[in-house]
XYZ file of C-alpha atoms in Angstrom:
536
model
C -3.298 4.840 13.368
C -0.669 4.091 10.718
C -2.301 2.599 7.854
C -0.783 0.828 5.164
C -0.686 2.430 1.942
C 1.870 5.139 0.320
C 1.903 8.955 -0.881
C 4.488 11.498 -1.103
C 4.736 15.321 -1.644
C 4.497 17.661 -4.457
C 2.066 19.203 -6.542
C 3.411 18.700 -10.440
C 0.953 17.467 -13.199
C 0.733 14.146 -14.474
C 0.564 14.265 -17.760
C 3.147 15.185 -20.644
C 2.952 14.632 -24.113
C 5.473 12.115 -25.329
C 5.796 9.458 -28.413
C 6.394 5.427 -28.354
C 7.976 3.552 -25.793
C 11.080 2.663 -27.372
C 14.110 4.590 -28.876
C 17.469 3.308 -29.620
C 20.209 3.974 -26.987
C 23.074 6.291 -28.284
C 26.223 4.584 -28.261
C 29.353 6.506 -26.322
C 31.940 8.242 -28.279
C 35.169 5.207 -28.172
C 37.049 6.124 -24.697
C 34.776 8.158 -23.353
C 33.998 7.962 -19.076
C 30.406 7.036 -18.241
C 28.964 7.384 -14.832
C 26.686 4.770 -13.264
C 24.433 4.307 -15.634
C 25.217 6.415 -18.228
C 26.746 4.190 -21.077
C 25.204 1.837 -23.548
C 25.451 -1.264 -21.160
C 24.863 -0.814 -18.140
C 25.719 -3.939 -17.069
C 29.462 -2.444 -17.529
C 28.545 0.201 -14.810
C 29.732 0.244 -11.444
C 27.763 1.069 -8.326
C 29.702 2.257 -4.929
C 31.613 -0.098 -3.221
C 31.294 -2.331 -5.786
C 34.285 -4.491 -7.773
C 35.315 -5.005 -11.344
C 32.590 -4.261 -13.680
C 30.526 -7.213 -14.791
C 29.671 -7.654 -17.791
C 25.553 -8.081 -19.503
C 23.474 -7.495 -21.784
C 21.999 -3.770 -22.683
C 18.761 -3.099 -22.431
C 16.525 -0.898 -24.629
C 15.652 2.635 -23.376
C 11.984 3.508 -22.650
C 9.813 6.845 -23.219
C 6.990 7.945 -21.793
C 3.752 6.951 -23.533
C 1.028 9.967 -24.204
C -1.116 11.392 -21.030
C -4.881 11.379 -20.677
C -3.239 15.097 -19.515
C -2.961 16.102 -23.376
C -6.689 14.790 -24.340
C -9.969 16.414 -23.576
C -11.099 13.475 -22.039
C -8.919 11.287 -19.870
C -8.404 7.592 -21.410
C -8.700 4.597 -20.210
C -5.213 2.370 -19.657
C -3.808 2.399 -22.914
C -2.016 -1.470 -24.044
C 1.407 -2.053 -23.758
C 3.185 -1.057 -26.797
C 3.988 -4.568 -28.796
C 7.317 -5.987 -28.788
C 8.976 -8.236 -31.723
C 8.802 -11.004 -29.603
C 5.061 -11.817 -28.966
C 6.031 -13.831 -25.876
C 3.373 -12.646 -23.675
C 1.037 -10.611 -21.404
C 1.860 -9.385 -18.140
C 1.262 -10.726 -15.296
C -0.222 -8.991 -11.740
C -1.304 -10.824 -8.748
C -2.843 -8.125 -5.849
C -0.020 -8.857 -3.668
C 2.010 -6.311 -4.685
C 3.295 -3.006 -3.530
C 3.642 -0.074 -5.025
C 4.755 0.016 -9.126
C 6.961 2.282 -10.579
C 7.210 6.179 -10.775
C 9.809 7.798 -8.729
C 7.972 8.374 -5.473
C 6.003 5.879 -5.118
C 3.118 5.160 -2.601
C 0.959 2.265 -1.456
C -2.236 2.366 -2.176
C -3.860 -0.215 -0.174
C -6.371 -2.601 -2.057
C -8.862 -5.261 -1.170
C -7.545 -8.417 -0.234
C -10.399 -10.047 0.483
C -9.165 -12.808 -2.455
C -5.740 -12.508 -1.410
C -4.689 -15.304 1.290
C -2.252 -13.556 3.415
C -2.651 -9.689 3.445
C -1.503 -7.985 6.568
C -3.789 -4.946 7.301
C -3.297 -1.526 6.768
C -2.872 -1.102 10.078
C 0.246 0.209 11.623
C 2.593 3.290 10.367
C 3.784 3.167 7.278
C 6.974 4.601 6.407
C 6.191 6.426 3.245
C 8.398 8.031 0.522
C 8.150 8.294 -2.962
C 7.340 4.380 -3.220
C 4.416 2.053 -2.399
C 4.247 1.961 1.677
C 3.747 -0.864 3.752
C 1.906 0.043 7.250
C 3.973 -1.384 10.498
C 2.708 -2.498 13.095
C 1.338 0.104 15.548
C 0.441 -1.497 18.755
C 1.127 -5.094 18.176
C -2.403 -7.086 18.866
C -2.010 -10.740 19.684
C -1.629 -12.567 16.548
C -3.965 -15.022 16.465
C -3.395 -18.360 16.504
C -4.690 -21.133 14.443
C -7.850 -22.390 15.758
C -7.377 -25.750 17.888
C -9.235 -28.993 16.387
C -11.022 -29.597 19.958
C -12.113 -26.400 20.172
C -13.671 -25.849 16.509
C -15.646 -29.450 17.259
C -17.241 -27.903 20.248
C -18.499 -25.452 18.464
C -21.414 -25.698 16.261
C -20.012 -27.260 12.714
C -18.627 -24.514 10.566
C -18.549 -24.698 6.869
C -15.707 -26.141 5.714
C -12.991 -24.115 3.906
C -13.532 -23.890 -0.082
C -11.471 -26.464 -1.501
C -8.721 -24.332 -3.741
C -9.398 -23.413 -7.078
C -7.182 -24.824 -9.939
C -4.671 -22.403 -10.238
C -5.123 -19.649 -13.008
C -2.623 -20.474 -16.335
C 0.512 -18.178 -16.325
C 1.333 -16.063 -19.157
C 4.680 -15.981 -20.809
C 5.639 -12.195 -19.460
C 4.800 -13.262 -15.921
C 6.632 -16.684 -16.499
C 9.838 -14.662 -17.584
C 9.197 -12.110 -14.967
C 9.244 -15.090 -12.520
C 12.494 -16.657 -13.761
C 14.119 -13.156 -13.366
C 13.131 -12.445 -10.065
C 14.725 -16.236 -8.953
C 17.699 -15.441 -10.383
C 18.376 -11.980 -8.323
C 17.391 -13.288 -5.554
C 20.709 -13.407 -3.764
C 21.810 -10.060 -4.631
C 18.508 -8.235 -4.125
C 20.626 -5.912 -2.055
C 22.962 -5.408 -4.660
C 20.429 -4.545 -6.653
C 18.518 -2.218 -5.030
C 21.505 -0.465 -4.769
C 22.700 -0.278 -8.844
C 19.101 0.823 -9.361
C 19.087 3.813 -7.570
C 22.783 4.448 -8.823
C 21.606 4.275 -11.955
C 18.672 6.225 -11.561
C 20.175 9.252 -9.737
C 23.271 9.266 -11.954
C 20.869 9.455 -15.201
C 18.724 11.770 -13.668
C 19.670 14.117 -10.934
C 16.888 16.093 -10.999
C 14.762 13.172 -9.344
C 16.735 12.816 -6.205
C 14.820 15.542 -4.835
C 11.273 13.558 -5.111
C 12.743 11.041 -1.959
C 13.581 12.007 1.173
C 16.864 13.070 2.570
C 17.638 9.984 4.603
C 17.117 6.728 2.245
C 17.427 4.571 4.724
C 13.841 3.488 4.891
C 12.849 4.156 1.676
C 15.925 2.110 0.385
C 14.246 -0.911 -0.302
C 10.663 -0.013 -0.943
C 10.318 1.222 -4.815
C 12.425 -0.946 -6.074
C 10.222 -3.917 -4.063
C 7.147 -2.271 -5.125
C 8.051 -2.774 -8.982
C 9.355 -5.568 -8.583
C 6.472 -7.037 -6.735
C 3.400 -5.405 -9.275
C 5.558 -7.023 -12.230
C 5.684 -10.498 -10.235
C 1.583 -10.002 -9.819
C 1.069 -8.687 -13.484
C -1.701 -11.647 -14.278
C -4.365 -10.790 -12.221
C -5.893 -7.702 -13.772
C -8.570 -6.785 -12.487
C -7.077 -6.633 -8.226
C -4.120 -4.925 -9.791
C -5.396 -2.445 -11.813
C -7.316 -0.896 -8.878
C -3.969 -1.264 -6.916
C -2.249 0.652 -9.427
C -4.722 3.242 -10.198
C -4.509 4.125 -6.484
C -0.960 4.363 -6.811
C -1.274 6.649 -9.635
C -3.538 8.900 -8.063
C -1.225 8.821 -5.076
C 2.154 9.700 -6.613
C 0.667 13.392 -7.439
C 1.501 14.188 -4.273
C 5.198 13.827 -5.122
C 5.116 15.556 -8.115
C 5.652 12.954 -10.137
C 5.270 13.282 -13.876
C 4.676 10.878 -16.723
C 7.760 11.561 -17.709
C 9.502 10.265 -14.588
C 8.200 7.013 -15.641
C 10.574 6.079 -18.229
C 13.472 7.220 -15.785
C 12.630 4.430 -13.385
C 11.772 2.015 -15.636
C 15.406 1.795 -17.804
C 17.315 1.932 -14.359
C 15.200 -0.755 -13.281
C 16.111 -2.534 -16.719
C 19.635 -1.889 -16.147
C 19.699 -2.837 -12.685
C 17.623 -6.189 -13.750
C 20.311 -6.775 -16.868
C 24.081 -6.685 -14.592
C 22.147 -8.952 -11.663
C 20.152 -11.575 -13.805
C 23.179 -12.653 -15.114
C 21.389 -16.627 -16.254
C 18.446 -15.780 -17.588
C 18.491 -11.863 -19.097
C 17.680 -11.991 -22.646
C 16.072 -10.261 -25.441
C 12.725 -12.474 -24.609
C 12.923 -11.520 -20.778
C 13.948 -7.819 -21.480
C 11.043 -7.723 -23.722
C 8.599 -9.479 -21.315
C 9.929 -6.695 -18.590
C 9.312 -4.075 -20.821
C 5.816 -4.608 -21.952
C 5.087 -5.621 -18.202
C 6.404 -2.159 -17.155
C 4.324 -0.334 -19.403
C 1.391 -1.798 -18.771
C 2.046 -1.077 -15.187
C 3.186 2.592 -16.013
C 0.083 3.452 -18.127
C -2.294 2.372 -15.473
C -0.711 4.736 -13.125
C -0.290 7.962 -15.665
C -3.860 7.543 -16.932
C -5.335 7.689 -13.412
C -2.910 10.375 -12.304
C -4.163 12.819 -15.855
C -8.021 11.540 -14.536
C -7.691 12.175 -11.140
C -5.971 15.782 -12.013
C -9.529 17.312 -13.537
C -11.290 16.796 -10.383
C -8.942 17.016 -6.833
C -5.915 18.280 -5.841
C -2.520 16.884 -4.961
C -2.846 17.233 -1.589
C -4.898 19.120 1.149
C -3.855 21.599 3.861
C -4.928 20.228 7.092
C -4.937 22.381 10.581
C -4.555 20.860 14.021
C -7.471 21.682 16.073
C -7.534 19.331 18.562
C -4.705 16.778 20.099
C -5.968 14.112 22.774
C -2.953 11.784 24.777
C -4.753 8.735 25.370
C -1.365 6.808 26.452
C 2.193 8.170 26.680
C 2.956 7.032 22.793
C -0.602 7.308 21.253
C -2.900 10.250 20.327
C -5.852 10.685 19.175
C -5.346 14.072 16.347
C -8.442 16.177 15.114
C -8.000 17.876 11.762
C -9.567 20.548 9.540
C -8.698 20.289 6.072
C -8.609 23.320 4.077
C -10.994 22.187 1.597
C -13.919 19.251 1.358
C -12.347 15.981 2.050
C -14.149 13.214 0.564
C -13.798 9.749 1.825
C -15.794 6.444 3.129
C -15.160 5.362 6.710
C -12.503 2.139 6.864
C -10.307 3.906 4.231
C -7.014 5.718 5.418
C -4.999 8.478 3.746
C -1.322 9.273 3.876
C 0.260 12.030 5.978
C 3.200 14.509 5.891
C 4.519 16.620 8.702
C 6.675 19.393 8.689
C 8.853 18.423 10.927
C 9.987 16.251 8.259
C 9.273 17.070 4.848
C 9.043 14.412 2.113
C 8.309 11.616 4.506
C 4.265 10.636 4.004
C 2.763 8.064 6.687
C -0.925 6.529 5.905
C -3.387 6.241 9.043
C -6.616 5.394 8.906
C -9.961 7.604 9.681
C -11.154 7.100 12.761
C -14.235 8.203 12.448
C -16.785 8.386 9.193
C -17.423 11.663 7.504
C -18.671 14.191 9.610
C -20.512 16.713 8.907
C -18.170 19.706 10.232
C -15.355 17.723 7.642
C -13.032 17.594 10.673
C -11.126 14.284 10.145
C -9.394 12.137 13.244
C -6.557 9.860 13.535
C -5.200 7.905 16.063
C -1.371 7.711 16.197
C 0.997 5.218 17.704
C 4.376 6.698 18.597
C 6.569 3.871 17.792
C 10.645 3.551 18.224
C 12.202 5.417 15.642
C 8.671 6.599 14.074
C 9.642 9.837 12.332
C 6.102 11.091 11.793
C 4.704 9.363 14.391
C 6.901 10.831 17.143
C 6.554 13.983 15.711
C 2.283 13.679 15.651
C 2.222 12.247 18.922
C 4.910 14.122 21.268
C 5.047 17.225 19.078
C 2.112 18.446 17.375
C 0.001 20.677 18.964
C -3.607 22.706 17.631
C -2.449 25.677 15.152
C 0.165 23.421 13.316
C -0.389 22.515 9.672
C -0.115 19.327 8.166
C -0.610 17.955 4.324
C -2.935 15.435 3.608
C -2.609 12.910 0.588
C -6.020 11.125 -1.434
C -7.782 8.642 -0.013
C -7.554 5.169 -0.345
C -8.164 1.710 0.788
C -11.410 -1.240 0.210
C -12.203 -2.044 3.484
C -15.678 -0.367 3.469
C -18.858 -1.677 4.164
C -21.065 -2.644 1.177
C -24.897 -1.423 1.415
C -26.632 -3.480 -0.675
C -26.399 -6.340 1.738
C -27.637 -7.068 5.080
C -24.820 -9.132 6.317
C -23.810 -8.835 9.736
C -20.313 -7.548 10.381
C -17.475 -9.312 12.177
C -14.654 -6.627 13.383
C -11.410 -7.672 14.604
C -9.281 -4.512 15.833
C -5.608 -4.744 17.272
C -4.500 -1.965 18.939
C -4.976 1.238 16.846
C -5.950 -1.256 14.424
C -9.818 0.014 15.896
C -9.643 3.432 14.441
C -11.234 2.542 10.828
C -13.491 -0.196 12.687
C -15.220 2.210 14.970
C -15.436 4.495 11.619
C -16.974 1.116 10.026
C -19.315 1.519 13.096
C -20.285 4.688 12.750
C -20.893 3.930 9.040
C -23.602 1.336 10.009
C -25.448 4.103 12.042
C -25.678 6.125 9.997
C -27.010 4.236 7.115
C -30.117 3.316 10.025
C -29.556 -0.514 9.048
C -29.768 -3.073 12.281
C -27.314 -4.706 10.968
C -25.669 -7.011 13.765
C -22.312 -5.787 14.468
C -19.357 -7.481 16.535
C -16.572 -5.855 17.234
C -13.664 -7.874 18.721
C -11.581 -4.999 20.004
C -7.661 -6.592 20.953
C -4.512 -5.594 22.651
C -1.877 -6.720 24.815
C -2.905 -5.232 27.831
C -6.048 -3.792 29.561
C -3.978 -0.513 29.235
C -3.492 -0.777 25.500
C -7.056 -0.514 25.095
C -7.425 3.286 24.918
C -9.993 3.672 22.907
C -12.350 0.966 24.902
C -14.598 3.507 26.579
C -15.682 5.376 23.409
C -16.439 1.647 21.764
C -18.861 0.802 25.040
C -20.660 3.986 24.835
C -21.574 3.064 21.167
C -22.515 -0.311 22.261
C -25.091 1.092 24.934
C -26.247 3.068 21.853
C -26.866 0.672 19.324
C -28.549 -2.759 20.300
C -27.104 -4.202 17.384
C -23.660 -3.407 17.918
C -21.834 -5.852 20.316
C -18.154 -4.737 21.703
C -15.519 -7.725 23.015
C -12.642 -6.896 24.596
C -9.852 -9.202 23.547
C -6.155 -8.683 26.421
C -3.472 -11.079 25.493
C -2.798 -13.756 27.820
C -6.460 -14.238 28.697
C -8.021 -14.991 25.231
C -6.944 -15.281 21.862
C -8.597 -13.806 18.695
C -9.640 -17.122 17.241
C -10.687 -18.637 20.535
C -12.712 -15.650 21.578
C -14.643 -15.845 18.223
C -15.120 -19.163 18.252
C -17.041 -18.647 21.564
C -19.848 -16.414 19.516
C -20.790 -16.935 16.471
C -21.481 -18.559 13.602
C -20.562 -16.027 10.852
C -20.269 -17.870 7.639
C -22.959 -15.381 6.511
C -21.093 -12.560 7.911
C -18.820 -10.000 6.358
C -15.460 -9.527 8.219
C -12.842 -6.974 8.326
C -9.712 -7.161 9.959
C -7.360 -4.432 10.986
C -4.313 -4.226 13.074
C -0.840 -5.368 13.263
C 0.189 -7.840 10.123
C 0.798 -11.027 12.338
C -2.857 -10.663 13.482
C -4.338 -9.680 10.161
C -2.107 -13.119 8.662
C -3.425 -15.558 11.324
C -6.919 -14.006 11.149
C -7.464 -14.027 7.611
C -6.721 -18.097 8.435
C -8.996 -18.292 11.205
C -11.461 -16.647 9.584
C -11.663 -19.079 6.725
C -11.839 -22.135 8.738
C -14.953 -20.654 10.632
C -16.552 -21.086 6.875
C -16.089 -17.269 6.293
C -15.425 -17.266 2.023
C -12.335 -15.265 1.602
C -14.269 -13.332 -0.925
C -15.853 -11.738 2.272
C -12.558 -11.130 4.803
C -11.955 -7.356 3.799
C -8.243 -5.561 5.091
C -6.329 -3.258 3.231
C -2.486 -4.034 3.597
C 0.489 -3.284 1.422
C 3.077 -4.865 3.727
C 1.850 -8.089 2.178
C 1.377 -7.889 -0.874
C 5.223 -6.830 -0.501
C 6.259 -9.952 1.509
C 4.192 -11.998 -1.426
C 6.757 -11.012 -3.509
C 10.037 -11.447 -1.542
């Protein structure tokens, strides 16, 4: 199952030495040609296909800032270097995708605060940015809850009344205004970004895959988006720390950083053309670095104790349907995880190109991991997994990742709300419970479009007749809906839920969740697709 969530390949180190943030841009030689992004204003460059130049402002040049790679001891995030103008403090809100760095991947997060957070449920298409799972077997999104059918159930706790929304700093304020005014030409800049950044340095074009096509979009989105979010702290930082830890598979360096972050300047400086100034250039930068030091501090940490990537052999390969599988692997060395995270995949049919599925199962103790996998239409790594992969082949494994895990220290039951391979990490969840010995009660609402679709139903009865806490529901569109059919059991407002499937029915769930009295602090999914789409 495709989970949501990012990686990429590549085994370089994360940390370099380097000094401040800032130096001052050379100025070309009079009459001299610059390429894309090569001069002192980039606003004066032109990107393919594009018209006369246009004319902005230039933007200050960033350096990478020190690596917990050059100290003895990796540090924690270190502060954004101070600007002249001390306009404000960045600004991160969890719904974002993945922040800078060349490749960058998707680390899913909890969204359990967040409002709408599709679920790291569907195949992601991964390259060096933050990935956003897609949908893998679309579950029947679930509609609002009807008024006469809530009252005929027992009275559920009303939904929190919102909280006063949280003051805005002045970086996130600017970072706002920017973002309003590029909205139009988001396209166009997309585009002058990656002009600029593969004109100024080459030698990253080899970190993305060949084709662009899918990853066009996504880095760029994913900075854009972590910037937008830069107020809330504490959901971000985890986000970004992920991210960090997840790049290494690229190869990314700390001093890729920089790279990124003056094309993104420049591409942020021709496009914002109302409201780029030294206050919002300044307000980017600091929000950029605090972004950027997150990431290269948890990359230097994470380097002392696991590797890049793992090896991973095929050993088994199960066709439950014509386009899904269900894939056994045996890494080449201990894989730690917790069941309901995912990881990100690469094939080598198709090097470069990462995936994140979730486990389907919780540790074992052979350490063979299993995935299931949703072929869908033009699904490079899922084709290739599903209709191509066979025992003997090797694949590459990125970290771990992802919140939706059961916590403990609590005896809450658990509400589980699969769509279609969307039940891999929730019979893993299961599994968890088990083991831990807890009689915990357990429902598992198990959806899909069709009796068919539900491949995986068998293996989730036979741990119902195991388990007398554990109660499976089959959910087939066009019979029952998700909200309907929980409305039927309940009440959970002391339950913890977790969602995972296709985005539409992780969006309408997360709803229908809350007006059954469920506190969002409790609705656990791990999505970057929305956190993207918060952004947009």
């Amino acid at each position: 199952m495709d989970a949501p969530t990012t990686t990429s390949a590549g085994n370089g180190t994360s940390g370099e030495n380097g000094g401040g943030w800032f130096k001052p841009r050379r100025k070309p030689g009079a009459g001299s040609q610059q390429a894309p992004g090569q001069g002192s204003d980039p606003g004066q460059d032109r990107i393919p296909g594009s018209g006369a130049p246009r004319p902005s402002r230039s933007v200050s040049a960033i350096r990478p800032v020190g690596t917990g790679a050059s100290r003895p001891q990796p540090a924690a995030p270190a502060p954004a270097a101070p600007v002249r103008r001390p306009a404000a403090e960045p600004r991160t809100d969890a719904p974002t995708t993945a922040p800078p760095a060349p490749p960058v991947a998707e680390a899913p997060l909890r969204q359990a605060p967040l409002r709408e957070t599709p679920l790291r449920e569907t195949p992601v298409a991964e390259a060096p940015v933050a990935e956003a799972p897609a949908p893998e077997a679309p579950a029947p999104e679930a509609p609002a809850p009807q008024p006469q059918a809530a009252e005929a159930q027992t009275a559920p706790a009303p939904p929190a009344p919102a909280e006063p929304a949280a003051p805005v700093s002045p970086d996130a304020a600017l970072v706002r205004r920017t973002l309003a005014d590029i909205g139009d030409d988001a396209g166009k800049v997309t585009s002058y970004f990656y002009a600029l950044l593969f004109t100024r340095h080459p030698e990253l074009r080899a970190l993305f895959p060949a084709a662009m096509d899918t990853q066009r979009d996504r880095l760029l989105k994913a900075l854009l988006t972590a910037a937008e979010h830069i107020d809330n702290k504490p959901v971000l930082t985890e986000y970004l720390r992920n991210l960090g830890r997840g790049h290494r598979k690229y190869g990314t360096q700390a001093s890729h950083y920089p790279a990124v972050g003056e094309a993104l300047l420049g591409a942020l400086a021709r496009y914002a053309t109302t409201t780029w100034d030294d206050e919002a250039e300044a307000a980017w930068i600091r929000t950029y670095t605090a972004i950027s030091q997150i990431m290269i501090d948890a990359a230097a940490e994470n380097e002392l104790r696991a590797p890049a990537w793992w090896q991973a052999e095929v050993v088994s390969h199960d066709l439950r349907t014509p386009d899904i599988a269900v894939i056994t692997l045996r890494p080449d060395q201990p894989y730690p995880f917790l069941a309901g995270q995912y990881t990100s995949l690469e094939t080598p049919w198709w090097p470069r190109i990462w995936r994140h599925y979730s486990f389907a199962a919780a540790p074992r103790p052979d350490g063979l991991l299993s995935f299931h996998v949703k072929a869908v239409p033009a699904g490079w790594v899922s084709n290739a997994l599903v209709h191509r992969a066979r025992p003997g082949d090797t694949v590459r494994l990125g970290p771990p990742a992802g919140s939706m895990t059961v916590d403990h220290t609590t005896d809450n039951g658990l509400l589980c709300l699969g769509g279609g391979t969307g039940i891999a990490p929730i019979k893993a969840l299961v599994e968890d419970v088990a083991e831990h010995g807890a009689r915990r009660p357990v429902d598992v609402f198990y959806g899909a479009r069709t009796d068919y679709d539900l491949y995986d139903i068998d293996t989730m009865l036979r741990l119902q007749q195991s388990h007398s806490w554990l109660s499976v529901h089959p959910i087939v569109d066009g019979r029952t809906q998700f909200p309907d059919a929980v409305l039927e059991h309940g009440p959970w407002n002391s339950h913890d839920a977790y969602l995972s499937g296709p985005p539409g029915m992780i969006r309408s769930g997360v709803d229908a969740l809350r007006n059954l009295g469920i506190p969002g602090d409790r609705i656990r999914h791990d999505s970057l697709e929305e956190l993207v789409a918060a952004g947009d």
